[in-house]
Coordinates of C-alpha atoms in Angstrom, one line a residue:
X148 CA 34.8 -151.3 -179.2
X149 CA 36.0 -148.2 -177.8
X150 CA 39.0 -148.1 -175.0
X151 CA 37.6 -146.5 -171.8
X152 CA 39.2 -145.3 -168.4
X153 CA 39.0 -148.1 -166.0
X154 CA 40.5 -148.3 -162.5
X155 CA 42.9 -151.1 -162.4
X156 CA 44.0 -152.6 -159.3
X157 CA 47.5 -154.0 -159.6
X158 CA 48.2 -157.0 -157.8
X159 CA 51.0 -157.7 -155.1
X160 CA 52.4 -160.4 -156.5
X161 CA 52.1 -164.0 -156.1
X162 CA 54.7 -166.5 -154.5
X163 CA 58.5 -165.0 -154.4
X164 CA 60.8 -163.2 -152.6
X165 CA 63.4 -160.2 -153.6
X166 CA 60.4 -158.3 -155.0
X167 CA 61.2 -155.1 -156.9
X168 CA 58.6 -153.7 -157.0
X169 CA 59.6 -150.9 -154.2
X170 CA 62.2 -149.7 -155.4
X171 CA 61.1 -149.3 -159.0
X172 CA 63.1 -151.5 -161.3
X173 CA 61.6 -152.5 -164.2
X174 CA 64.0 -155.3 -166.3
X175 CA 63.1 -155.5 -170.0
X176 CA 64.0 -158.6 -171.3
X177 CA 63.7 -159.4 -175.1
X178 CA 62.3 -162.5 -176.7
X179 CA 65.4 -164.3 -177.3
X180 CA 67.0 -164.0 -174.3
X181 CA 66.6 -165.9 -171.3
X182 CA 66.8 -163.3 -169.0
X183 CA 67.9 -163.4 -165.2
X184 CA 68.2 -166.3 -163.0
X185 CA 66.1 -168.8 -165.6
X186 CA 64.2 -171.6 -164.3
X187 CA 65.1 -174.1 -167.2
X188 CA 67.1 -173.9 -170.9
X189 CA 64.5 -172.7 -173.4
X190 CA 61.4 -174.6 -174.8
X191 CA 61.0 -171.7 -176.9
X192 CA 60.4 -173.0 -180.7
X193 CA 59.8 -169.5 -182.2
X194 CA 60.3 -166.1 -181.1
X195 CA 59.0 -163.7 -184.0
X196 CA 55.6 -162.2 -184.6
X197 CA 54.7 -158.9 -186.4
X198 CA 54.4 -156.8 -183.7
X199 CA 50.5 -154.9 -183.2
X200 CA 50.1 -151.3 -182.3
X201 CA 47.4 -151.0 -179.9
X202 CA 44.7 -148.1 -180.3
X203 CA 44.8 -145.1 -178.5
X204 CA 41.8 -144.6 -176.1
X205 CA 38.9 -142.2 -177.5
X206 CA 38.4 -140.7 -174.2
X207 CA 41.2 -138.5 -171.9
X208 CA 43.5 -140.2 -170.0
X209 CA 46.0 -139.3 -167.1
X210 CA 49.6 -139.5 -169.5
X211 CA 50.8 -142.0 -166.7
X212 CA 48.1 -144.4 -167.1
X213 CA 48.4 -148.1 -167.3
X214 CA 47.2 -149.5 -170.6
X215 CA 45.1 -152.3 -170.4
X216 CA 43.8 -154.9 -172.8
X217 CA 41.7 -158.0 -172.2
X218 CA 43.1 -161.2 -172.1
X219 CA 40.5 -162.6 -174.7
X220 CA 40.8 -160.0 -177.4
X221 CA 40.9 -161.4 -180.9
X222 CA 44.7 -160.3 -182.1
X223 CA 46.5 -159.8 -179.1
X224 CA 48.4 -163.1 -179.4
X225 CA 50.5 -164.8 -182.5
X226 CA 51.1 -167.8 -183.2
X227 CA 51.5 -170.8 -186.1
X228 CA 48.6 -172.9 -187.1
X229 CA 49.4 -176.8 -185.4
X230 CA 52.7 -175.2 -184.1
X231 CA 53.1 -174.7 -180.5
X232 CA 55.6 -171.7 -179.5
X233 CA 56.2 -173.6 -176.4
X234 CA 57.3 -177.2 -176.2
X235 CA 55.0 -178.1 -173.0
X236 CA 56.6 -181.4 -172.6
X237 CA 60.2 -180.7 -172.6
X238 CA 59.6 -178.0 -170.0
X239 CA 57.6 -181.0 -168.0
X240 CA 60.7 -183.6 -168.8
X241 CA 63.1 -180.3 -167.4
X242 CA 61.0 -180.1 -164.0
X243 CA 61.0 -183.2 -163.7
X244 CA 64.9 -183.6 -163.7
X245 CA 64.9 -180.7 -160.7
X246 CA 62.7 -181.1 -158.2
X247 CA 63.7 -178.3 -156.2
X248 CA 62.6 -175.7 -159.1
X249 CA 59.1 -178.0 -159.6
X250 CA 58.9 -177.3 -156.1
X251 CA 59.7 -173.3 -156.4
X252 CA 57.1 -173.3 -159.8
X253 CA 54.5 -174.9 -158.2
X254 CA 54.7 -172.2 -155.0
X255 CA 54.6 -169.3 -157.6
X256 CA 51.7 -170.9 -159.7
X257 CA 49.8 -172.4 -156.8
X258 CA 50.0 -176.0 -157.6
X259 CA 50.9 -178.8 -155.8
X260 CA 54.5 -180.1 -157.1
X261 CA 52.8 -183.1 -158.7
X262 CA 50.3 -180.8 -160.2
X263 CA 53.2 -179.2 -162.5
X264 CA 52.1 -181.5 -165.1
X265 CA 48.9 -181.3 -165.5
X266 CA 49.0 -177.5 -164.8
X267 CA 51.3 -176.9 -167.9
X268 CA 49.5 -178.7 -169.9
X269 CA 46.1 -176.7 -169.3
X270 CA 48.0 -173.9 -170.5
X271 CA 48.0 -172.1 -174.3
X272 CA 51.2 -171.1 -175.9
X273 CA 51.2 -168.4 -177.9
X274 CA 53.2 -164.9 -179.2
X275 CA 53.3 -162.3 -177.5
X276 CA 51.9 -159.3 -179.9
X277 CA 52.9 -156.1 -177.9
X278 CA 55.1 -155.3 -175.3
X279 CA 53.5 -156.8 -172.1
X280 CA 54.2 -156.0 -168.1
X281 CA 54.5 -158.7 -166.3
X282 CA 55.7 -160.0 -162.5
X283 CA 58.6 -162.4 -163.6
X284 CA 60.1 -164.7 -161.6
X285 CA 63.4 -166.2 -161.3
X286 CA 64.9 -169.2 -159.5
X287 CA 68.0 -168.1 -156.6
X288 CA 69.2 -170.1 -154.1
X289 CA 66.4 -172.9 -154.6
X290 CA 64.0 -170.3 -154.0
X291 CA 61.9 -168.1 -156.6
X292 CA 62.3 -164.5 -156.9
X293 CA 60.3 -162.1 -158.4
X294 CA 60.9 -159.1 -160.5
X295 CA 59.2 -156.2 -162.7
X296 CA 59.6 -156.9 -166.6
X297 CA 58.7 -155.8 -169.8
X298 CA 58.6 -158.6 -172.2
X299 CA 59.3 -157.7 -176.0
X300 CA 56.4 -158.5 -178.5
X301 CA 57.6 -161.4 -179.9
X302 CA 58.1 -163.7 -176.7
X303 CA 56.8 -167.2 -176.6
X304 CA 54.5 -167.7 -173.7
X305 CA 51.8 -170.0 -172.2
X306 CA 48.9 -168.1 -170.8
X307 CA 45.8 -169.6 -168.7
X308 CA 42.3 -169.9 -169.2
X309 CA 41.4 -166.4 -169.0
X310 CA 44.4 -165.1 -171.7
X311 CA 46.7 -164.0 -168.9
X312 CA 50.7 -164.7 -169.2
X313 CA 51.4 -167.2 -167.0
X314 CA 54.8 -168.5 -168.3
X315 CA 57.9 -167.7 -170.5
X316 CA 59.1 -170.2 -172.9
X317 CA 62.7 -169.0 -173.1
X318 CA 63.4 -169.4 -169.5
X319 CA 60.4 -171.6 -167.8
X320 CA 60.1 -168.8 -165.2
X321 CA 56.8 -168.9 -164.2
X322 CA 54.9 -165.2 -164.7
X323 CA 51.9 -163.6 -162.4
X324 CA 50.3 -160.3 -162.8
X325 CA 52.4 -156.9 -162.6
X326 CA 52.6 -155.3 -159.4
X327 CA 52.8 -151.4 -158.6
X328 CA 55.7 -149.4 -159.0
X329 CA 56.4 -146.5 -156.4
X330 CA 59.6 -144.5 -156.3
X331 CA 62.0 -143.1 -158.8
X332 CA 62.0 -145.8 -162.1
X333 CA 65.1 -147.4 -163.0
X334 CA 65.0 -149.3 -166.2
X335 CA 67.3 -151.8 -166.7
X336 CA 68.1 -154.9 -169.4
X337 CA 67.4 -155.2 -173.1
X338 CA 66.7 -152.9 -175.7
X339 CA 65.1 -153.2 -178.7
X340 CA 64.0 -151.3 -182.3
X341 CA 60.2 -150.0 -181.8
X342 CA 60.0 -150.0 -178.5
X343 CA 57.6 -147.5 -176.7
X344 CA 56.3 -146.7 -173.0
X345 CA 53.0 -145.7 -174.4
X346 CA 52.8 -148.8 -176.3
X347 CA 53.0 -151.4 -173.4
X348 CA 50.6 -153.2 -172.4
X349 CA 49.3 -154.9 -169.4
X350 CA 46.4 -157.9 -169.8
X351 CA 43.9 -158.2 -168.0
X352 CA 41.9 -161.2 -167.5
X353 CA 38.8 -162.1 -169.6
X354 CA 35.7 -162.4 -167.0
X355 CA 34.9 -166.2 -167.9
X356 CA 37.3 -168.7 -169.7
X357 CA 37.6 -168.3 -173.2
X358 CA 36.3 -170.6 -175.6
X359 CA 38.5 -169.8 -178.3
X360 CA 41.8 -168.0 -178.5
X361 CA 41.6 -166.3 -182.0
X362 CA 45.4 -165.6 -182.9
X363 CA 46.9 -163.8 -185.7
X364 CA 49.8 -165.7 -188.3
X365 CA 51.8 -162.7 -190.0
X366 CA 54.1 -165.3 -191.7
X367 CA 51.0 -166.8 -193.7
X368 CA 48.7 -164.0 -193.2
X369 CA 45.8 -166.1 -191.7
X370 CA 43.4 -166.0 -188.8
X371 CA 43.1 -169.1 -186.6
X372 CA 41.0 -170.1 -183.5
X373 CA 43.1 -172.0 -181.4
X374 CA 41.5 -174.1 -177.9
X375 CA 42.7 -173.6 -174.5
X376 CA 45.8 -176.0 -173.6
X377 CA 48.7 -177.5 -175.4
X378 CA 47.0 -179.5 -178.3
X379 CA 47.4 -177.0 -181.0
X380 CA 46.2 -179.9 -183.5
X381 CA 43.0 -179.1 -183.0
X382 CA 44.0 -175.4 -184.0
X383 CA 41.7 -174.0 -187.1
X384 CA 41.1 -171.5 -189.3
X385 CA 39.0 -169.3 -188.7
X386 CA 37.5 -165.8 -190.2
X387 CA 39.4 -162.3 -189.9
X388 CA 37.8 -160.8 -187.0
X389 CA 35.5 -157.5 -187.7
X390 CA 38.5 -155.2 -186.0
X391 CA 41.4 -157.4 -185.3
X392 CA 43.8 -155.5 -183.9
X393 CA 43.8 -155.1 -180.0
X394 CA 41.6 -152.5 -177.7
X395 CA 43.4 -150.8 -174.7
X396 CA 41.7 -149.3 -172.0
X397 CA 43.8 -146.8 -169.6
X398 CA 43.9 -147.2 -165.9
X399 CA 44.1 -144.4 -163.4
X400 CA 46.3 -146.6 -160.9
X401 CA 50.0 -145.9 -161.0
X402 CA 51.8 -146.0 -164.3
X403 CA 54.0 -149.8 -163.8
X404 CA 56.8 -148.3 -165.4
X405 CA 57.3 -148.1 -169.1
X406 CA 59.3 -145.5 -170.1
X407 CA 62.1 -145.8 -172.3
X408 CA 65.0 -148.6 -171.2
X409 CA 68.7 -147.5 -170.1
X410 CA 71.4 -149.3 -172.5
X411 CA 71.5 -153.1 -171.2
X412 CA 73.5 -153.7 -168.1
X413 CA 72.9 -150.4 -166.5
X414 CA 70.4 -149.0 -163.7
X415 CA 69.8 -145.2 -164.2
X416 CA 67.8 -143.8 -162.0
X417 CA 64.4 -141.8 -163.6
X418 CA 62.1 -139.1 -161.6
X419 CA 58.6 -140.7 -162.6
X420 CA 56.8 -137.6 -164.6
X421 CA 53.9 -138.4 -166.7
X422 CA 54.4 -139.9 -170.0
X423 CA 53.4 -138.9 -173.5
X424 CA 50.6 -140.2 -174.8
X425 CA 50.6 -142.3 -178.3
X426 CA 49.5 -139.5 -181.0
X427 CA 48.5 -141.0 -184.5
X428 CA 51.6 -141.2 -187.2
X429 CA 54.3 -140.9 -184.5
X430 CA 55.0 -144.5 -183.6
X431 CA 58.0 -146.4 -184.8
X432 CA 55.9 -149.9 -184.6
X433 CA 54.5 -151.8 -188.0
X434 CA 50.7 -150.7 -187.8
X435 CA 48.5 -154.8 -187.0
X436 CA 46.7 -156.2 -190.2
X437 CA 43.9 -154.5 -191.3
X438 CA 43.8 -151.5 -188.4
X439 CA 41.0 -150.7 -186.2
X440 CA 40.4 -151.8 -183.0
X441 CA 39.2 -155.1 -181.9
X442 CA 36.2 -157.4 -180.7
X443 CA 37.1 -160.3 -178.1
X444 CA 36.0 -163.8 -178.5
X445 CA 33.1 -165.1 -177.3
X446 CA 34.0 -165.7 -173.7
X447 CA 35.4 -162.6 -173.3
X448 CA 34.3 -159.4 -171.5
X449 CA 33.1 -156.4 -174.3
X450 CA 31.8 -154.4 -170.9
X451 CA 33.5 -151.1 -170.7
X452 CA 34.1 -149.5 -167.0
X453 CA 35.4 -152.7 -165.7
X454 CA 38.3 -154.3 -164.7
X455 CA 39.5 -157.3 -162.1
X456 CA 40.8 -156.5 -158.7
X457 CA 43.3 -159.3 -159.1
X458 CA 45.8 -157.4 -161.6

């Protein structure tokens, strides 16, 4: 399947306050650390995946362009066969204990508080494979905030129905779409071998639910089909996908900030110019199994030229 040049909308955010978004920060927070202002402790039971490389579009792109990938896409998530990278009921058990953060989650997540449950447990956990954008949100003064933030391939998370990140394991901060970035760029936080702006990724939702999530296990080398929610029982094995590793399509909308992180701590302000594009043999990440590009699951859109209006 062959990337293409879509026009992606980004979101303005869902539930929140303290938004960054204006003034261009961009945190990068790596998969073992809990980052700021965490909901919860961790529920996180693993944080290591091989990390995949996505393709480089076959058509021209602005150097700036967001890179998109569908939230269905065979490869784009790790995980364990019958291991969960998330412990959904713990998290549950930790909302429950506080029900002024239940009570911030469910705002962010639009829920009702006694929905929490039921919510969490509708989600998938699985590994991040790339370095993905995200809106995260943080818990401050028995409110939630919200932030920009790159989250390091690697990071334990439970998406929804249609493959989008909805939270992080290592901190129960619930996560939403990326929003745009205007301004100078400042990029703050972690920092972390392999990382690269033209490498990160933002996902977009798959245009129906998907059926099956097909996720790749680099510690046993194995394919498995894995069903939407937290029952990863039922996981199976399944067949190496015809090109496993995950397509990117490029966006014309304002790049969401990706370019390369100040030492953690520090804030220094960047001039936003456009970014190099990936050129073949000059990244620093392991190549995914096998190469290529990749086909989505059955549920999943294949159509080039589209995108949702709701990232």
């Amino acid at each position: 399947m062959a990337a293409v040049v879509v026009a992606v909308v980004l979101s303005r955010g869902d539930g929140g306050s303290n938004n960054t978004a204006a003034d261009g920060e961009v945190f990068l927070t790596a998969a073992d650390k809990k980052g700021p202002d965490p909901f919860t402790e961790s529920t996180a039971k693993d944080s290591t995946t091989e990390r995949a490389t996505p393709s480089a579009a076959t058509e021209s792109a602005p150097s700036n362009a967001v890179r998109a990938v569908d939230g269905g896409a065979a490869g784009l998530y790790g995980g364990t066969r019958d291991v969960a990278s998330c412990d959904v009921e713990k998290q549950i058990r930790f909302f429950r204990d506080d029900p002024a953060k239940n009570k911030a989650f469910a705002s962010v997540a639009h829920v009702e508080p006694s929905g929490v449950p039921a919510y969490l447990r509708s989600l998938t956990p699985v590994q991040l494979r790339m370095d993905t954008r995200v809106t995260n949100h943080g818990f401050q003064d028995g409110a939630a905030t919200s932030y920009q933030a790159i989250l390091q391939a690697g990071t334990a998370v439970l998406v929804d129905d249609k493959g989008v990140p909805r939270v992080r394991c290592a901190c129960g901060n619930p996560l939403t779409p990326p929003v745009e970035q205007k301004g100078t760029l400042r990029r703050t936080g972690d920092s972390w071998t392999g990382f690269r702006s033209s490498e990160v990724v933002v996902v977009t939702p798959a245009k129906k639910p998907v059926d099956e999530f097909v996720i790749y296990d680099d510690e046993h080398d194995e394919w498995i089909a894995r069903e939407p929610g937290d029952d990863v029982h039922k996981d199976k094995k399944t067949h190496r996908p015809d090109k496993p590793s995950p397509s990117v399509s490029e966006s014309t909308s304002t790049s969401p900030g990706t370019d390369t992180p100040t030492s953690p701590g520090t804030s220094t302000p960047e001039t936003r110019t456009s970014e190099p594009t990936t050129e073949p043999g000059t990244t620093t990440s392991e190549p995914p199994p096998d190469g290529g590009t990749t086909t989505t699951t059955g549920s999943a859109s294949t159509e080039p030229g589209t995108a949702s209006s709701s990232l």
